[in-house]
């Protein structure tokens, strides 16, 4: 008879939590203002329930997983990527469902910084006699829930900055040059996946005028991803005939302008375009980015994907508002002077190991992708 070595308890917990995190990512970008949580119910080594936060934030992952497990949840272990809620909101507290289901052990990745939760869910489970383990998979859970965490603690969403550069470091050619096509189809598809995992896509007025992008998710079989499209346009200069504005009736569009833009101008633009327009404090004609992100946070946005080009990139980096950077590098050089993807100042910030660390480096087709995350 062959003896099978027993798997250490911590190793099993790590594996099950990794699965719960993968489940939570299924609706990443669709659950705002709530976090995209994943949950797994396991009994005697068998997964008997899976759940992830529903579109719009409900139902909660734990409730879905417990419902799937049914009566088998009695005496089982629940793995959840964020502390279960203990307060009455639109739905009853998840901790009540956990206790009622007869769960004997809960493995939770993180304490929820939401003041309405903030350790109370964990405390309630302990007081109810449920064994609790907190911190398994915490590092990855913190990345997945960064938007929710920052919205609760800093009153702003998470910002992912995406840039593409030629082999010699340029994002565009000289003025009036045709638009550069830097990356291939694999990297382009990856960008659409990233768009789908964010609540909003943001660009500046310059990019909007020069590229006239649609800023939509275009992936086969993905029809329910419609991130809020945001344009930083201090002067409200966006053309009503642009693709962005002409599609505002069907796809949400928010244009952020200076606080001194006249009421009648704003009202007329909103009425004729179907876009939403909001005023933001400014200095020297530039929008205050802290105010921009605070406004988005107040509107329930937790994750912003910035594709605004070098100018917006440097502004966000200088303001300390970038949490993740995705830098694509194409194969071909521009071979002449153009617009740098990263200014010298932005490049210094990215290379500062006290500010950012390289988390991932791989090829997407022929193009190289580097992902950096904020330190601390």
Coordinates of C-alpha atoms in Angstrom, one line a residue:
X1 CA 0.0 0.0 0.0
X2 CA 1.4 3.4 -1.0
X3 CA 1.3 6.1 1.5
X4 CA 0.5 9.6 0.3
X5 CA 2.2 12.4 2.2
X6 CA -0.2 14.7 3.8
X7 CA -0.4 18.3 2.4
X8 CA 0.4 20.9 5.0
X9 CA -2.6 22.8 6.2
X10 CA -1.2 26.2 5.2
X11 CA -0.5 25.0 1.7
X12 CA -4.1 23.9 1.2
X13 CA -5.3 27.2 2.5
X14 CA -3.1 29.1 0.0
X15 CA -4.4 27.0 -2.9
X16 CA -8.0 27.4 -2.0
X17 CA -7.5 31.1 -1.5
X18 CA -5.9 31.4 -4.9
X19 CA -9.0 29.8 -6.4
X20 CA -11.2 32.2 -4.5
X21 CA -9.2 35.2 -5.7
X22 CA -9.5 33.9 -9.3
X23 CA -13.3 33.7 -8.8
X24 CA -13.4 37.3 -7.6
X25 CA -11.7 38.5 -10.7
X26 CA -14.5 37.2 -12.9
X27 CA -16.5 40.4 -12.2
X28 CA -13.6 42.8 -11.6
X29 CA -14.8 46.0 -13.2
X30 CA -18.5 45.2 -12.8
X31 CA -19.1 45.3 -9.1
X32 CA -18.5 49.0 -8.2
X33 CA -19.0 50.6 -5.8
X34 CA -18.5 47.2 -4.0
X35 CA -15.3 45.2 -4.1
X36 CA -15.1 42.1 -6.4
X37 CA -14.9 39.4 -3.8
X38 CA -14.5 35.6 -4.4
X39 CA -15.6 32.8 -2.1
X40 CA -15.2 29.1 -1.9
X41 CA -16.8 26.5 0.4
X42 CA -14.7 23.4 1.0
X43 CA -15.6 20.3 2.9
X44 CA -13.3 17.3 3.4
X45 CA -11.2 18.4 0.4
X46 CA -14.1 18.9 -1.9
X47 CA -15.2 22.3 -3.2
X48 CA -19.0 22.4 -2.7
X49 CA -19.7 26.0 -3.3
X50 CA -18.3 28.8 -5.4
X51 CA -19.3 32.5 -5.5
X52 CA -18.3 35.9 -6.7
X53 CA -19.8 39.3 -6.3
X54 CA -22.6 40.0 -8.7
X55 CA -22.9 42.9 -11.2
X56 CA -23.5 46.1 -9.4
X57 CA -22.1 44.7 -6.1
X58 CA -24.9 42.2 -5.3
X59 CA -25.4 39.4 -4.4
X60 CA -22.3 39.1 -2.2
X61 CA -19.8 36.3 -3.0
X62 CA -20.3 34.5 0.3
X63 CA -24.1 34.3 -0.1
X64 CA -23.7 32.8 -3.6
X65 CA -21.2 30.2 -2.5
X66 CA -23.2 29.2 0.6
X67 CA -26.4 28.9 -1.4
X68 CA -24.6 26.6 -3.9
X69 CA -23.3 24.5 -1.0
X70 CA -26.7 24.2 0.6
X71 CA -27.0 21.8 3.6
X72 CA -23.5 20.5 2.9
X73 CA -22.0 23.7 4.2
X74 CA -22.6 22.4 7.8
X75 CA -19.1 21.9 9.3
X76 CA -17.3 23.2 6.1
X77 CA -14.6 25.9 5.6
X78 CA -15.3 29.1 3.9
X79 CA -12.5 30.9 2.0
X80 CA -13.2 34.5 1.2
X81 CA -11.0 37.2 -0.3
X82 CA -12.2 40.1 2.0
X83 CA -13.8 40.3 5.4
X84 CA -17.5 39.4 5.4
X85 CA -19.8 42.3 6.2
X86 CA -21.5 42.5 9.5
X87 CA -23.8 45.5 8.9
X88 CA -27.3 45.8 7.4
X89 CA -27.1 47.5 4.1
X90 CA -29.3 46.7 1.0
X91 CA -28.9 43.1 2.0
X92 CA -28.5 41.3 5.4
X93 CA -25.0 40.8 6.9
X94 CA -23.0 38.0 5.3
X95 CA -21.8 36.9 8.7
X96 CA -25.4 36.0 9.6
X97 CA -25.6 33.7 6.5
X98 CA -22.2 32.1 7.4
X99 CA -23.4 31.3 10.9
X100 CA -26.8 30.1 9.8
X101 CA -25.1 27.8 7.3
X102 CA -23.2 26.1 10.0
X103 CA -19.7 27.0 8.7
X104 CA -17.1 25.9 11.2
X105 CA -14.0 27.7 9.9
X106 CA -13.5 30.9 7.9
X107 CA -10.2 31.8 6.1
X108 CA -10.3 35.5 5.2
X109 CA -7.6 37.2 3.2
X110 CA -8.0 40.8 4.5
X111 CA -9.8 43.0 6.9
X112 CA -12.2 45.3 5.1
X113 CA -11.2 49.0 5.6
X114 CA -14.8 50.1 5.1
X115 CA -15.8 51.8 8.4
X116 CA -19.0 49.9 8.4
X117 CA -17.0 46.7 8.5
X118 CA -13.5 47.3 9.8
X119 CA -13.0 44.2 11.8
X120 CA -16.5 43.8 13.0
X121 CA -17.2 40.9 10.7
X122 CA -14.2 39.0 11.9
X123 CA -15.0 39.8 15.5
X124 CA -18.6 38.6 15.1
X125 CA -17.5 35.3 13.6
X126 CA -15.0 34.7 16.5
X127 CA -17.7 35.5 19.1
X128 CA -20.0 33.0 17.4
X129 CA -17.4 30.2 17.9
X130 CA -16.2 30.0 14.3
X131 CA -12.5 29.3 13.9
X132 CA -11.0 32.2 12.0
X133 CA -7.7 32.6 10.0
X134 CA -6.9 36.0 8.6
X135 CA -4.1 36.9 6.2
X136 CA -3.9 33.9 3.8
X137 CA -3.3 35.4 0.3
X138 CA -3.2 38.9 1.7
X139 CA -0.7 40.3 -0.8
X140 CA -2.6 39.3 -3.9
X141 CA -6.0 40.2 -2.3
X142 CA -4.6 43.6 -1.5
X143 CA -3.8 44.1 -5.2
X144 CA -7.2 42.8 -6.4
X145 CA -9.1 45.0 -3.9
X146 CA -6.8 48.0 -4.2
X147 CA -9.6 50.1 -5.7
X148 CA -11.9 49.4 -2.8
X149 CA -9.1 49.9 -0.2
X150 CA -8.1 53.3 -1.7
X151 CA -11.7 54.5 -2.0
X152 CA -12.2 53.7 1.7
X153 CA -8.9 55.1 3.0
X154 CA -7.9 57.9 0.5
X155 CA -11.2 58.8 -1.0
X156 CA -10.0 58.0 -4.5
X157 CA -10.1 55.0 -6.9
X158 CA -7.1 53.0 -7.9
X159 CA -5.3 54.3 -11.0
X160 CA -3.7 52.0 -13.6
X161 CA -1.6 53.9 -16.1
X162 CA -1.1 52.3 -19.5
X163 CA 1.5 53.5 -22.0
X164 CA 2.9 52.1 -25.2
X165 CA 6.3 53.1 -26.6
X166 CA 8.3 52.2 -29.7
X167 CA 11.6 50.4 -29.3
X168 CA 13.4 53.8 -28.9
X169 CA 10.9 55.1 -26.4
X170 CA 8.4 57.2 -28.4
X171 CA 4.6 57.3 -28.0
X172 CA 3.9 59.3 -31.1
X173 CA 5.7 61.0 -34.0
X174 CA 6.1 64.7 -34.5
X175 CA 3.2 67.1 -34.8
X176 CA 0.9 66.2 -37.7
X177 CA 2.5 62.8 -38.2
X178 CA 0.0 60.0 -38.7
X179 CA -1.0 58.0 -35.7
X180 CA 1.6 55.4 -34.7
X181 CA 0.6 51.7 -34.5
X182 CA 3.1 50.6 -31.8
X183 CA 1.8 47.2 -30.6
X184 CA 0.4 44.1 -32.3
X185 CA -2.9 42.2 -31.9
X186 CA -1.9 40.3 -28.8
X187 CA -0.9 43.4 -26.8
X188 CA -4.0 45.2 -28.2
X189 CA -6.3 42.4 -27.0
X190 CA -4.6 42.5 -23.6
X191 CA -5.4 46.2 -23.4
X192 CA -9.1 45.4 -24.0
X193 CA -9.0 42.8 -21.2
X194 CA -7.5 45.5 -18.9
X195 CA -10.3 47.9 -19.9
X196 CA -12.8 45.3 -19.0
X197 CA -11.4 44.9 -15.5
X198 CA -11.8 48.6 -14.7
X199 CA -14.8 50.7 -13.9
X200 CA -13.6 53.6 -16.0
X201 CA -11.3 54.6 -18.8
X202 CA -9.7 58.0 -18.7
X203 CA -7.9 60.1 -21.3
X204 CA -6.9 63.8 -21.8
X205 CA -8.4 66.3 -24.2
X206 CA -5.2 66.0 -26.4
X207 CA -5.6 62.3 -26.9
X208 CA -9.3 62.7 -27.5
X209 CA -8.7 65.3 -30.3
X210 CA -5.8 63.6 -31.9
X211 CA -6.9 59.9 -31.8
X212 CA -10.7 60.2 -31.5
X213 CA -10.9 56.8 -29.7
X214 CA -14.1 55.0 -28.9
X215 CA -12.7 53.9 -25.5
X216 CA -14.8 50.7 -25.4
X217 CA -14.2 47.1 -24.7
X218 CA -14.1 45.1 -27.9
X219 CA -13.6 41.5 -27.2
X220 CA -15.4 38.5 -28.7
X221 CA -18.3 37.3 -26.5
X222 CA -17.9 40.2 -24.0
X223 CA -21.0 42.4 -24.3
X224 CA -21.6 43.5 -20.7
X225 CA -18.5 45.5 -20.1
X226 CA -19.2 49.2 -20.5
X227 CA -16.7 51.2 -18.4
X228 CA -17.4 54.8 -17.8
X229 CA -15.5 56.9 -20.4
X230 CA -13.8 60.0 -18.9
X231 CA -12.2 62.9 -20.7
X232 CA -10.1 65.5 -18.9
X233 CA -11.1 68.5 -21.0
X234 CA -10.6 71.8 -19.1
X235 CA -11.9 74.0 -21.8
X236 CA -14.8 71.7 -23.0
X237 CA -13.2 71.6 -26.4
X238 CA -14.3 68.1 -27.4
X239 CA -16.0 68.2 -30.8
X240 CA -19.7 67.2 -30.8
X241 CA -18.9 65.3 -34.0
X242 CA -16.2 63.1 -32.4
X243 CA -16.8 59.4 -32.0
X244 CA -16.7 59.8 -28.2
X245 CA -19.5 62.4 -28.1
X246 CA -21.6 60.9 -30.9
X247 CA -21.8 57.6 -28.9
X248 CA -22.6 59.2 -25.5
X249 CA -26.3 58.3 -25.7
X250 CA -25.4 54.6 -25.8
X251 CA -22.1 54.5 -23.9
X252 CA -21.6 56.5 -20.7
X253 CA -19.3 59.5 -21.1
X254 CA -18.2 62.0 -18.4
X255 CA -16.3 65.1 -19.4
X256 CA -14.5 67.0 -16.7
X257 CA -14.0 70.7 -17.2
X258 CA -12.7 73.8 -15.3
X259 CA -14.9 75.3 -12.7
X260 CA -15.2 78.6 -14.7
X261 CA -16.9 77.1 -17.8
X262 CA -20.2 79.0 -18.1
X263 CA -23.5 77.3 -17.0
X264 CA -25.2 77.8 -20.4
X265 CA -22.2 76.3 -22.2
X266 CA -22.3 73.2 -20.0
X267 CA -26.1 72.8 -20.2
X268 CA -26.1 73.1 -24.0
X269 CA -23.3 70.6 -24.4
X270 CA -25.1 68.1 -22.1
X271 CA -28.4 68.5 -23.8
X272 CA -27.0 68.2 -27.4
X273 CA -24.6 65.3 -26.7
X274 CA -26.1 63.1 -23.9
X275 CA -22.8 63.3 -22.1
X276 CA -22.4 64.2 -18.5
X277 CA -20.2 67.2 -17.7
X278 CA -18.8 68.0 -14.2
X279 CA -16.7 71.0 -13.1
X280 CA -13.4 70.5 -11.3
X281 CA -11.1 73.0 -9.5
X282 CA -8.1 74.0 -11.6
X283 CA -4.8 75.9 -11.5
X284 CA -3.1 77.5 -14.4
X285 CA -5.7 75.9 -16.7
X286 CA -5.0 72.4 -15.5
X287 CA -7.5 70.3 -13.6
X288 CA -6.7 69.3 -10.1
X289 CA -6.2 65.5 -10.4
X290 CA -6.8 64.9 -6.7
X291 CA -10.2 66.6 -7.1
X292 CA -10.8 64.5 -10.2
X293 CA -10.3 61.3 -8.4
X294 CA -12.2 62.4 -5.3
X295 CA -15.2 63.1 -7.6
X296 CA -15.0 59.7 -9.2
X297 CA -14.7 58.1 -5.8
X298 CA -17.9 59.9 -4.7
X299 CA -19.6 58.5 -7.8
X300 CA -18.7 55.0 -6.8
X301 CA -15.8 54.4 -9.2
X302 CA -13.1 52.1 -7.7
X303 CA -10.8 51.4 -10.7
X304 CA -9.6 53.8 -13.4
X305 CA -7.6 52.8 -16.5
X306 CA -5.7 55.8 -17.7
X307 CA -4.8 55.8 -21.4
X308 CA -4.2 59.5 -21.6
X309 CA -0.8 59.6 -23.1
X310 CA 2.5 61.1 -21.9
X311 CA 1.1 64.4 -20.6
X312 CA -1.6 62.9 -18.4
X313 CA 0.9 60.1 -17.4
X314 CA 3.4 62.6 -16.1
X315 CA 0.8 64.6 -14.3
X316 CA -0.6 61.6 -12.5
X317 CA 2.9 60.3 -11.6
X318 CA 4.0 63.8 -10.4
X319 CA 0.9 63.9 -8.2
X320 CA 1.6 60.5 -6.7
X321 CA -1.7 59.1 -8.0
X322 CA -0.5 56.1 -10.0
X323 CA -0.9 52.6 -8.4
X324 CA 0.0 50.4 -11.3
X325 CA 1.8 51.0 -14.6
X326 CA 1.5 48.8 -17.7
X327 CA 4.2 49.7 -20.2
X328 CA 4.1 48.1 -23.6
X329 CA 7.1 48.2 -25.8
X330 CA 6.9 47.5 -29.5
X331 CA 9.5 45.9 -31.7
X332 CA 10.1 48.8 -34.2
X333 CA 11.9 52.0 -33.4
X334 CA 10.4 55.4 -34.6
X335 CA 13.8 56.3 -35.9
X336 CA 13.3 60.0 -35.6
X337 CA 12.3 62.6 -33.1
X338 CA 8.8 62.4 -31.7
X339 CA 6.8 62.5 -28.4
X340 CA 8.4 60.5 -25.7
X341 CA 6.2 58.0 -23.9
X342 CA 7.9 58.7 -20.6
X343 CA 9.5 62.1 -20.0
X344 CA 12.8 62.1 -18.2
X345 CA 11.0 63.1 -14.9
X346 CA 8.4 60.3 -15.4
X347 CA 11.2 57.8 -16.2
X348 CA 13.1 58.7 -13.0
X349 CA 9.9 58.2 -11.0
X350 CA 9.4 54.8 -12.5
X351 CA 12.9 53.7 -11.9
X352 CA 12.9 54.8 -8.3
X353 CA 12.8 51.5 -6.4
X354 CA 11.4 53.3 -3.4
X355 CA 8.3 54.2 -5.4
X356 CA 7.7 51.3 -7.9
X357 CA 8.8 47.8 -8.4
X358 CA 8.7 45.6 -11.5
X359 CA 6.1 43.0 -10.8
X360 CA 5.8 41.3 -14.2
X361 CA 7.7 41.2 -17.5
X362 CA 6.6 39.1 -20.4
X363 CA 6.0 39.1 -24.1
X364 CA 2.6 39.5 -25.7
X365 CA 3.2 38.3 -29.2
X366 CA 6.3 40.2 -30.3
X367 CA 5.8 43.1 -27.9
X368 CA 7.2 43.3 -24.4
X369 CA 4.9 44.1 -21.5
X370 CA 6.2 45.4 -18.1
X371 CA 3.9 45.9 -15.1
X372 CA 5.0 48.0 -12.2
X373 CA 3.2 48.4 -8.9
X374 CA 3.5 51.1 -6.2
X375 CA 5.7 50.3 -3.3
X376 CA 4.0 50.4 0.1

